[in-house]
Short mmCIF file of C-alpha atoms in Angstrom, two decimals:
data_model
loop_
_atom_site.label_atom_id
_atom_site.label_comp_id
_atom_site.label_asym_id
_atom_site.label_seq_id
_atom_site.Cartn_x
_atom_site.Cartn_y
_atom_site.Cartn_z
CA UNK A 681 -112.27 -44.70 37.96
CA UNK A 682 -113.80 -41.70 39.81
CA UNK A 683 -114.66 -40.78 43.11
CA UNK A 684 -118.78 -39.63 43.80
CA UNK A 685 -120.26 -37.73 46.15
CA UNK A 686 -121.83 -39.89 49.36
CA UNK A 687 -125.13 -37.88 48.02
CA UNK A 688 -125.17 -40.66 45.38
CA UNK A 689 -124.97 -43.35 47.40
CA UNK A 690 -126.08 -44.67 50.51
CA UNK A 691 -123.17 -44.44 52.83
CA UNK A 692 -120.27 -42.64 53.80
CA UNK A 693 -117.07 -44.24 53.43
CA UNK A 694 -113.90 -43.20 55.75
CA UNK A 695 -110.27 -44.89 55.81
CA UNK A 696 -107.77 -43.80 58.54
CA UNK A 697 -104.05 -44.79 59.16
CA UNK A 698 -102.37 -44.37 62.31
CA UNK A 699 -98.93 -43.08 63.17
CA UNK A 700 -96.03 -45.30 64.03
CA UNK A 701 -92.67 -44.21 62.16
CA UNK A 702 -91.39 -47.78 60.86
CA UNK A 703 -94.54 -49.63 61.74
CA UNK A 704 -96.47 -47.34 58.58
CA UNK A 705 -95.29 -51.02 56.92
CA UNK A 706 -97.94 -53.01 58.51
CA UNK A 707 -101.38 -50.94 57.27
CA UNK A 708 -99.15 -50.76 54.18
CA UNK A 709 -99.14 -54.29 53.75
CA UNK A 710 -103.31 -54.52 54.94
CA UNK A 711 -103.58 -51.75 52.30
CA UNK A 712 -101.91 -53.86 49.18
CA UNK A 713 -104.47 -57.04 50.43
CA UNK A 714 -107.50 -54.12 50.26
CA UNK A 715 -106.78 -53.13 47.09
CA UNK A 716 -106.12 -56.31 45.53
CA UNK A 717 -109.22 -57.51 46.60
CA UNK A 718 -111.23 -54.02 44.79
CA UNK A 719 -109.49 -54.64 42.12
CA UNK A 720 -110.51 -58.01 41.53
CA UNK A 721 -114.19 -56.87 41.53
CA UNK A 722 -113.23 -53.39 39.26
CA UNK A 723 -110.26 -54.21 37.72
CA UNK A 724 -106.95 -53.66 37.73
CA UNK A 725 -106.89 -49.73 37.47
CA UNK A 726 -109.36 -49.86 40.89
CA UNK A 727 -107.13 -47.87 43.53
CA UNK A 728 -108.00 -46.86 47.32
CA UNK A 729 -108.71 -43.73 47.09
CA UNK A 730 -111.56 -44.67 44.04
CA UNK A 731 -113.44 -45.70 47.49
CA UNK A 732 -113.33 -43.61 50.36
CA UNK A 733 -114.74 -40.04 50.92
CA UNK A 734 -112.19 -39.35 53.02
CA UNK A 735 -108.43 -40.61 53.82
CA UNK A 736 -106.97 -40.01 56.99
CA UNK A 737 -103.31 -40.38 58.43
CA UNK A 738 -100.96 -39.22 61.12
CA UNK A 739 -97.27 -39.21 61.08
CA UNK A 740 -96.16 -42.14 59.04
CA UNK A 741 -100.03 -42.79 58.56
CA UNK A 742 -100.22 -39.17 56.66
CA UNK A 743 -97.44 -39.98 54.64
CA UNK A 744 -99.12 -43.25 53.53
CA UNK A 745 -102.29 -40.90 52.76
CA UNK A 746 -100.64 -38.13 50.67
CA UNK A 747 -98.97 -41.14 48.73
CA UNK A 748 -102.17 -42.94 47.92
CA UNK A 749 -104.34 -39.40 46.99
CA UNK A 750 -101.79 -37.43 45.24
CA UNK A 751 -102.59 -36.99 41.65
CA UNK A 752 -99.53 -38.59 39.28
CA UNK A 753 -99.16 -36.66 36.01
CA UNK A 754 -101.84 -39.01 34.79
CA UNK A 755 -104.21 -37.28 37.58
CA UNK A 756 -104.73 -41.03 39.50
CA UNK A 757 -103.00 -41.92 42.36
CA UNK A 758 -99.48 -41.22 42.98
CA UNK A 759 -99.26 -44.92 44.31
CA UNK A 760 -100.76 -48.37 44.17
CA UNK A 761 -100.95 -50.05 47.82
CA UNK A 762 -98.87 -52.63 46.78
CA UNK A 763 -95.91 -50.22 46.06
CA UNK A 764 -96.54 -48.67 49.90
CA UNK A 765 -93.91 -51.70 50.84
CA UNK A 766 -91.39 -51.13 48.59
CA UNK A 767 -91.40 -47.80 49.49
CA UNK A 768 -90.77 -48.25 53.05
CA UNK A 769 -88.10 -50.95 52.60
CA UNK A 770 -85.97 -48.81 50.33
CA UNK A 771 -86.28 -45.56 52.00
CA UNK A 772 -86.29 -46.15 55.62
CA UNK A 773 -82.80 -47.84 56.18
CA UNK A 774 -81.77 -44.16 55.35
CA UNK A 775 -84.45 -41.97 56.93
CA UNK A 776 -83.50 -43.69 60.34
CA UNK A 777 -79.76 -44.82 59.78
CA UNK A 778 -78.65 -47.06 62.37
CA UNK A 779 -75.15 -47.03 64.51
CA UNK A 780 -73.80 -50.11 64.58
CA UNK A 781 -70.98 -49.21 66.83
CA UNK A 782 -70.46 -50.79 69.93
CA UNK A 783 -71.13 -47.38 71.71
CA UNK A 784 -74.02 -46.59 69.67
CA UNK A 785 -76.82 -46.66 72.79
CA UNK A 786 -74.37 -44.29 74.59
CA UNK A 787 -74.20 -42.07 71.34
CA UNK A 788 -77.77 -42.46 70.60
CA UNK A 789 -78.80 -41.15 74.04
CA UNK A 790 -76.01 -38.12 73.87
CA UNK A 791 -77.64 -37.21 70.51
CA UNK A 792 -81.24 -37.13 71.87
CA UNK A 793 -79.62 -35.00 74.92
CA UNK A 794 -78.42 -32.45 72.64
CA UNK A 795 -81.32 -32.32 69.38
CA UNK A 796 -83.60 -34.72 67.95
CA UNK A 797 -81.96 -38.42 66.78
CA UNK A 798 -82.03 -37.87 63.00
CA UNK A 799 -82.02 -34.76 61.23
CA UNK A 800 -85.00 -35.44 58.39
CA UNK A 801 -82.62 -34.55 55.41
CA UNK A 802 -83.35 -37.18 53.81
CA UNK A 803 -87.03 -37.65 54.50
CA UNK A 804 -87.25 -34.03 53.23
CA UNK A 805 -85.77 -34.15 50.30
CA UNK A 806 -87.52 -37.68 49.44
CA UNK A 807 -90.86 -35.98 50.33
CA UNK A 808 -90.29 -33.18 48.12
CA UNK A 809 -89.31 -35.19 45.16
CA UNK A 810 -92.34 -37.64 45.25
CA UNK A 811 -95.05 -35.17 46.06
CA UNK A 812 -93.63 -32.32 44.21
CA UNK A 813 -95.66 -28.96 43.98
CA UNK A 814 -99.33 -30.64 45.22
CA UNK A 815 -101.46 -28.96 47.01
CA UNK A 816 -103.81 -30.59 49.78
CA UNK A 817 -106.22 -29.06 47.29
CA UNK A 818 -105.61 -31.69 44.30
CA UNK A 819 -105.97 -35.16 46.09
CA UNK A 820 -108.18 -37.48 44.78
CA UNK A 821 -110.68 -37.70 47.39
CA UNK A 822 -110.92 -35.94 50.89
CA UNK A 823 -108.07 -36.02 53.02
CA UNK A 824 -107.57 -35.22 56.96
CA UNK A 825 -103.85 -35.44 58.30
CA UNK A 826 -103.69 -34.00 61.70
CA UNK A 827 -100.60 -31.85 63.38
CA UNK A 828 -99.32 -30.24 66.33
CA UNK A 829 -98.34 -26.22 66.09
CA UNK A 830 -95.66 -26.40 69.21
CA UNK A 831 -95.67 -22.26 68.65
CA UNK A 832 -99.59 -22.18 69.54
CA UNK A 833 -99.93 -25.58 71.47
CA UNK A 834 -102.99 -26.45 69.69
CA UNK A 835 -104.00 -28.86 67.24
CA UNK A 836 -103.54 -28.58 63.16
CA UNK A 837 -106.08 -30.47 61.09
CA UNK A 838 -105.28 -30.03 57.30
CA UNK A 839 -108.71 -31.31 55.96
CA UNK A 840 -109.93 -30.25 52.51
CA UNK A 841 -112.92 -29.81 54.22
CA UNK A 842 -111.50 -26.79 55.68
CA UNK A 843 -110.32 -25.44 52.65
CA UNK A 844 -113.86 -23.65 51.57
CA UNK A 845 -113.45 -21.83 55.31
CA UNK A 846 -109.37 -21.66 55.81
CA UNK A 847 -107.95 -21.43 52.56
CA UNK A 848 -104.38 -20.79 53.92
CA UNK A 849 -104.38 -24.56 55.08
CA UNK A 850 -103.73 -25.23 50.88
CA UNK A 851 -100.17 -25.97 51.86
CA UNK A 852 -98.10 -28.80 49.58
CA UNK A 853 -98.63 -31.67 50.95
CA UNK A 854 -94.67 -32.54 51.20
CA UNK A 855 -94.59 -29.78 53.88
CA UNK A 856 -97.84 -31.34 55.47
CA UNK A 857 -96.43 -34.95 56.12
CA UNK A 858 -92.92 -33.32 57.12
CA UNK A 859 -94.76 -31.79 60.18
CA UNK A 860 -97.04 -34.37 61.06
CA UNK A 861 -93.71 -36.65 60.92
CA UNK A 862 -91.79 -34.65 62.99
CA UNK A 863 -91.72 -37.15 66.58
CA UNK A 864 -90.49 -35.27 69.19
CA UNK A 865 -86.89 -36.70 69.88
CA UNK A 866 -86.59 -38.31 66.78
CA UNK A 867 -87.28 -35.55 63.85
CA UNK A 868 -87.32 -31.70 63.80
CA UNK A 869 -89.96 -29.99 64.02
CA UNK A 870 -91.06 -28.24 61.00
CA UNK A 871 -91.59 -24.24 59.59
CA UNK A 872 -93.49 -23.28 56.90
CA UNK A 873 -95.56 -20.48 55.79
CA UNK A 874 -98.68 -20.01 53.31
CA UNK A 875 -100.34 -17.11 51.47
CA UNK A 876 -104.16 -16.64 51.06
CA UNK A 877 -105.55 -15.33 47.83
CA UNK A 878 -104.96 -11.69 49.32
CA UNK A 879 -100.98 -12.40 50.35
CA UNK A 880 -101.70 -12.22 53.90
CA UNK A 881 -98.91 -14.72 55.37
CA UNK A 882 -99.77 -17.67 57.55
CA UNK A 883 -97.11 -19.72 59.48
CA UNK A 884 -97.32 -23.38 61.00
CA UNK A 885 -94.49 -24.46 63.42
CA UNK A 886 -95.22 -28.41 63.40
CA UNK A 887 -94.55 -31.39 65.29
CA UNK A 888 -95.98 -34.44 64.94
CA UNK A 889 -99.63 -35.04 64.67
CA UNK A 890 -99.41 -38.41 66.88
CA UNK A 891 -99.32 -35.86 70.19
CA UNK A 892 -103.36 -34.51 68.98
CA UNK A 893 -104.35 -37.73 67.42
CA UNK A 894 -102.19 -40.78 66.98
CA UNK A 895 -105.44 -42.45 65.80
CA UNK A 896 -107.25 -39.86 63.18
CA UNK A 897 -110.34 -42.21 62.58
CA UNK A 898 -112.26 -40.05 65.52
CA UNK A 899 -111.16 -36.98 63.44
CA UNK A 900 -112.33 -38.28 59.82
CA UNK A 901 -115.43 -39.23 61.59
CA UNK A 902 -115.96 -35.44 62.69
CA UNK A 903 -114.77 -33.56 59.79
CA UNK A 904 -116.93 -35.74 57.83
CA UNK A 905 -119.73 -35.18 60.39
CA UNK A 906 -119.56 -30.55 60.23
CA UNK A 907 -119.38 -31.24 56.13
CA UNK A 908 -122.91 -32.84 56.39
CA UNK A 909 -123.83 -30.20 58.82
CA UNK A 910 -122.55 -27.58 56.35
CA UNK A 911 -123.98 -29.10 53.24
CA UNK A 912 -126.69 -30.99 54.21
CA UNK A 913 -129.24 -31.85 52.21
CA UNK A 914 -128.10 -30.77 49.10
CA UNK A 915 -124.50 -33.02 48.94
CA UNK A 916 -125.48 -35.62 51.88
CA UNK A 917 -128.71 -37.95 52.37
CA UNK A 918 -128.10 -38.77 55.77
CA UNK A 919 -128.49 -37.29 59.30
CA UNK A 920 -125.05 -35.84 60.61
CA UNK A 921 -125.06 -37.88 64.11
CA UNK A 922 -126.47 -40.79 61.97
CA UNK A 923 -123.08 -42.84 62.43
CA UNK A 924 -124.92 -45.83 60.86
CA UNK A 925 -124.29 -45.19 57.61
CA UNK A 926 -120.32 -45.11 58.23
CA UNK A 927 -118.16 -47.65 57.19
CA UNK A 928 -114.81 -46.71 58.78
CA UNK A 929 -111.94 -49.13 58.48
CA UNK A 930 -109.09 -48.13 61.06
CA UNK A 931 -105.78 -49.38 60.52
CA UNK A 932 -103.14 -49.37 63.73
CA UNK A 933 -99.07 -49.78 62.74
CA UNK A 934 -99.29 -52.05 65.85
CA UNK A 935 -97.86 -51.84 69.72
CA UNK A 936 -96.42 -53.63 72.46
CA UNK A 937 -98.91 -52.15 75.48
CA UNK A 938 -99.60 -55.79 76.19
CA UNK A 939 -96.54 -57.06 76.92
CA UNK A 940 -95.96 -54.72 80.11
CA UNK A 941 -93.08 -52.71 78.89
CA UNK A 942 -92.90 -50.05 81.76
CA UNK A 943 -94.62 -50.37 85.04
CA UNK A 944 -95.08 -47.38 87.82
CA UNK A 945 -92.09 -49.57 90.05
CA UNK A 946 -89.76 -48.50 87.32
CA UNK A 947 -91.43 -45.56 86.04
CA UNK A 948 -91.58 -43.77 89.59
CA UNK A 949 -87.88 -43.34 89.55
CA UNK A 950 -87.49 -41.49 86.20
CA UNK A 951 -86.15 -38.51 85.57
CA UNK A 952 -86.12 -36.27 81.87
CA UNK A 953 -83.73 -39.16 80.45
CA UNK A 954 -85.95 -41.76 81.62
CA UNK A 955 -89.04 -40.91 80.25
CA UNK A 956 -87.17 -39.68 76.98
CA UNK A 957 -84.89 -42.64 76.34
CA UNK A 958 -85.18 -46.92 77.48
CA UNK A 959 -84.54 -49.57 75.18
CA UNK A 960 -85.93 -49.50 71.86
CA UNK A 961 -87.99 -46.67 72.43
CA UNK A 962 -89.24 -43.16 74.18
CA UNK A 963 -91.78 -44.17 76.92
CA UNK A 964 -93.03 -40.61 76.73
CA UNK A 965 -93.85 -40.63 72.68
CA UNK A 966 -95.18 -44.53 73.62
CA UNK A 967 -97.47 -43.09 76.77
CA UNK A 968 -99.62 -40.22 73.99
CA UNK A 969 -99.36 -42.43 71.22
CA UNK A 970 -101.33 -45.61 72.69
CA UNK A 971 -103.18 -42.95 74.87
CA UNK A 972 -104.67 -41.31 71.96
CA UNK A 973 -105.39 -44.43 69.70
CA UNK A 974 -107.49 -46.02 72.07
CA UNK A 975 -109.65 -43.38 73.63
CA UNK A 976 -110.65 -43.12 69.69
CA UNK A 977 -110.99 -46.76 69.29
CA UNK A 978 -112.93 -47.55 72.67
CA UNK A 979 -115.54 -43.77 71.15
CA UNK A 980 -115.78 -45.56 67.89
CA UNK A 981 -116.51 -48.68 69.09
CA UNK A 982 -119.13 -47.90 71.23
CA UNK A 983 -120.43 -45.31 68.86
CA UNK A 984 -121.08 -48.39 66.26
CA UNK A 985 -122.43 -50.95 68.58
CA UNK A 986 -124.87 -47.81 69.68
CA UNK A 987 -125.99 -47.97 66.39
CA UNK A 988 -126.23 -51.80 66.68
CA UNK A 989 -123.62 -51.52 63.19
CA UNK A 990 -120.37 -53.01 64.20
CA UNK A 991 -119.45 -54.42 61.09
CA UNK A 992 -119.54 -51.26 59.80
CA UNK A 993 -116.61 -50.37 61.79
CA UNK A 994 -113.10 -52.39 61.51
CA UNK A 995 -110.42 -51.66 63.37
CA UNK A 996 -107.42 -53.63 62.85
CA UNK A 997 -104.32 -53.47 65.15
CA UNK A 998 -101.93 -56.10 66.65
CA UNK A 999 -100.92 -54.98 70.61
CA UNK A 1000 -98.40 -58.27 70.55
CA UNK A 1001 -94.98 -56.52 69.12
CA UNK A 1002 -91.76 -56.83 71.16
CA UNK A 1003 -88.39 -56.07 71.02
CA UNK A 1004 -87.36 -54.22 67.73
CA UNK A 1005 -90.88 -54.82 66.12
CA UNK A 1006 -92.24 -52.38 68.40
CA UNK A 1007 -90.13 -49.58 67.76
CA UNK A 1008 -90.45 -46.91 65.57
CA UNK A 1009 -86.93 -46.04 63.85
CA UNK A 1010 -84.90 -49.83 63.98
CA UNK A 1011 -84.70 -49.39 59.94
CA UNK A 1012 -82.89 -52.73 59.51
CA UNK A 1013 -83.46 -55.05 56.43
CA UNK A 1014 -84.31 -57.65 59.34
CA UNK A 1015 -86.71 -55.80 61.40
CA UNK A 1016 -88.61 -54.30 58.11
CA UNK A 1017 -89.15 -57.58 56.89
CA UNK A 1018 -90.54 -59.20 59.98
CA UNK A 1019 -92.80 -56.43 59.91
CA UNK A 1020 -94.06 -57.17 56.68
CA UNK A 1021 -94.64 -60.78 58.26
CA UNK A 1022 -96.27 -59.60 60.92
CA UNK A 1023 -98.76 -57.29 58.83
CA UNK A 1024 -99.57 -60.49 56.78
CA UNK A 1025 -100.21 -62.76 59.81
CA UNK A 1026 -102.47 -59.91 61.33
CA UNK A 1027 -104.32 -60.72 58.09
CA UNK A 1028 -105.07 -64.25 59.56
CA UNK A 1029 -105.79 -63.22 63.17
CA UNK A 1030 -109.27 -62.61 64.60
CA UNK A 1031 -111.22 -59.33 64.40
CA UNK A 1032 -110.60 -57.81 67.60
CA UNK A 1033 -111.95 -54.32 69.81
CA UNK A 1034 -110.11 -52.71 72.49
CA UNK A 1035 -110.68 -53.83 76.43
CA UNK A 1036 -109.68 -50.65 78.04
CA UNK A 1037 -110.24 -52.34 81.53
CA UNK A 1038 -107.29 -55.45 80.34
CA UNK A 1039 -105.45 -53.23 78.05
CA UNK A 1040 -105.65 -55.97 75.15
CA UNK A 1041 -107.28 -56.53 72.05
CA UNK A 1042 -110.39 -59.12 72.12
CA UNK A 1043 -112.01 -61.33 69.61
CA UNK A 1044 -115.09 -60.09 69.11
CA UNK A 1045 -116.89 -63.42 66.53
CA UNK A 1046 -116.64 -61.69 62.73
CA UNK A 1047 -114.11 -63.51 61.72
CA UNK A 1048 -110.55 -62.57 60.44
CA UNK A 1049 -109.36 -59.96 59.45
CA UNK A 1050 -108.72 -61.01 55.79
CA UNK A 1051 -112.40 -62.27 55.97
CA UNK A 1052 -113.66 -59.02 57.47
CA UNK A 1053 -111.96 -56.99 54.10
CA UNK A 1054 -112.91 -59.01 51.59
CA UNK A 1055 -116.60 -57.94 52.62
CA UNK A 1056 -115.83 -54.67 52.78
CA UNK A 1057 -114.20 -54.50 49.85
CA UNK A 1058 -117.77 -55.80 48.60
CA UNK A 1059 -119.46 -53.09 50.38
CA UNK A 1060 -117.28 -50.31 48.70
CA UNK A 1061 -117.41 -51.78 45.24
CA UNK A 1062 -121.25 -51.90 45.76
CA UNK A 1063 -121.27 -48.42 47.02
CA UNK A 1064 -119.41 -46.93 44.50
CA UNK A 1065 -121.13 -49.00 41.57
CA UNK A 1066 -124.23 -47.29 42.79
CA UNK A 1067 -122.74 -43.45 42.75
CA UNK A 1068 -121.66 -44.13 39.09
CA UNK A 1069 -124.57 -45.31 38.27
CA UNK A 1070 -126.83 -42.40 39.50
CA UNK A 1071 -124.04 -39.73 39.15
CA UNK A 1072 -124.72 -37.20 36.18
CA UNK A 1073 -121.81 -38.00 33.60
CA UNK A 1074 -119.09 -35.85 33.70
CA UNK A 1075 -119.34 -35.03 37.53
CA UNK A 1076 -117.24 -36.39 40.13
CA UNK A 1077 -116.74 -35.50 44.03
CA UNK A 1078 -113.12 -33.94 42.70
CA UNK A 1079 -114.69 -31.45 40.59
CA UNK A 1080 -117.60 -30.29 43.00
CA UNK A 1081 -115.55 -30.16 45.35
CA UNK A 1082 -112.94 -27.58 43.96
CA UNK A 1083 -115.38 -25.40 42.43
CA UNK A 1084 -116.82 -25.04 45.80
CA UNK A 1085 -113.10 -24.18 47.61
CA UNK A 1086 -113.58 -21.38 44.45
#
């Protein structure tokens, strides 16, 4: 199982993941149902990133991405969807360890006064012990995992796009998902440094990418969109503002906007603790997160039907969560299990699009969700039965695409 170039093909194929700490359970479990479904049309070795020309994720999102294009020793991908559950089960209970003390609000909200809620240790050391020494570089297919550089208050897009142009973005992609993990008031932000091919020093100063692009689908979409303009028409056999031949599937980790968990009676009367701290969560890290994710939905939306191709574009996200199932770092076994539930009865709901006059999601007539997968699974087996077929043996989008970072 290989990855082709789109200039095989007939389409361009993008998956994004958004950020949401915890929540990075819910695509997970959409994930294990997409893959399952590939690989009963390719078989059992069929894995996600087989599929898409480019992977993107932010904060937990990116960590989901560098897990499912890292190379394993075996140079295939570091994880199957279905272990993406497993994952988060075992290891968040002690990347977010949770105060059961009857004075734990008071302590939690002392602790956010004085430095961020948790101090990563663990997720750092767990991200440097699955991803090792890889490079953004080696992943299996294209990836884009957006950051924030708090020193230069500007965006950080590690694409390996941007690799032929920036080659000092070829950081290891443990240090890449520590940084675009790093929620302000929950996890440090992170330092690192790279070296160019002539030792001249580069350093990032990270926070998380949900603050630039809690949604990254918008930012696959473009980064995909300057390659064609770059390579085009040798690689790509499409226009570059041709959006329809995308297939993007958009995965949210899910949100409690509709339930009408601040309002401006309440909100007018906050000071620093109030927009940092209220129950559950930080209103502030809530107010750019949802911001972000649906000024890219309600582009890409509009973008498709434009193009008169919405099912080209899926964008799955449940705006219903309450209580602990909206929150980001409530690690218990409880609360990661009912997220697990609620991932598989998003399965079953309706394909929905944005209203950004109501707030809410809306049906929108193509079915469920489960339904709307299982036909794109269809399209990307079809698409990427017809790259292998008119491929030249022996070349793969991996390959080109390193010689050309050369």
């Amino acid at each position: 199982m290989k990855h082709q170039l789109p200039t095989y093909g007939e389409i361009i194929t993008i998956l994004s993941i958004d950020g949401g700490g915890i929540r990075g359970i819910i695509p997970g479990t959409i994930l294990a149902f997409l893959e399952a479904q590939l690989q009963k049309l390719d078989g059992e070795e069929a894995r996600l990133a087989d599929y898409f020309d480019i992977i993107a994720g932010t904060s937990t999102g990116g960590l989901v991405t560098a897990m499912i294009t890292a190379p394993n020793e075996k140079n295939r991908p570091l994880f199957a969807a279905k272990d993406i559950k497993d994952f988060y089960l075992g290891h968040c209970p002690k990347i977010f360890p949770q105060d059961t003390s009857p004075f734990a609000a008071a302590a939690s909200l002392m602790k956010t006064m004085a430095g961020p809620k948790y101090d990563g240790k663990y997720l750092h050391k767990l991200l440097r012990e699955k991803l090792g020494d890889a490079r953004l570089s080696q992943t299996l297919t294209n990836v884009v995992i957006p950051t924030f550089d708090i020193k230069q208050l500007q965006p950080k897009i590690f694409s390996t796009y941007e690799l032929k142009i920036n080659p000092w973005k070829d950081a290891l992609l443990s240090d890449i998902c520590i940084g675009t993990s790093a929620a302000p008031t929950y996890l440090p932000a992170h330092y690192f440094k790279t070296e160019d091919s002539n030792g001249v020093a580069k350093e990032f100063h990270l926070i998380d990418g949900a603050v630039a692009a809690n949604d990254p689908a918008l930012v696959a979409v473009s980064e995909m969109t300057k390659e064609i303009v770059r390579r085009a028409p040798k690689y790509f056999p499409i226009k570059p503002t041709d959006y329809s031949k995308f297939v993007v599937i958009s995965l949210g980790t899910g949100s409690a906007k509709s339930e009408g968990k601040f309002d401006s009676e309440n909100s007018a009367k906050w000071g620093i603790l109030g927009w940092l701290s209220s129950e559950n969560s930080s209103p502030l890290v809530d107010v750019f997160t949802q911001a972000s994710s649906d000024m890219a939905e309600y582009h890409l939306a509009a973008v498709f039907q434009a193009f008169q191709s919405e099912n080209s574009y899926l964008r799955i996200q449940d705006d219903t969560l309450e209580g602990p199932l909206a929150s980001v770092d409530i690690s218990t076994k409880e609360n990661l299990e009912n997220l697990v539930k609620v991932g598989e009865d998003l399965l079953k709901k309706p394909v929905s699009r944005v209203n950004l006059e109501t707030g809410k999601f809306e049906p929108c007539n193509q079915g469920t969700n489960e339904e709307a997968l299982i036909r794109m699974a269809k399209v990307l087996s079809k698409e990427k039965r017809l790259r292998d077929m008119k491929a030249p043996r022996g070349t793969t989008a991996t390959k080109l695409r390193n010689a050309s970072n050369c």
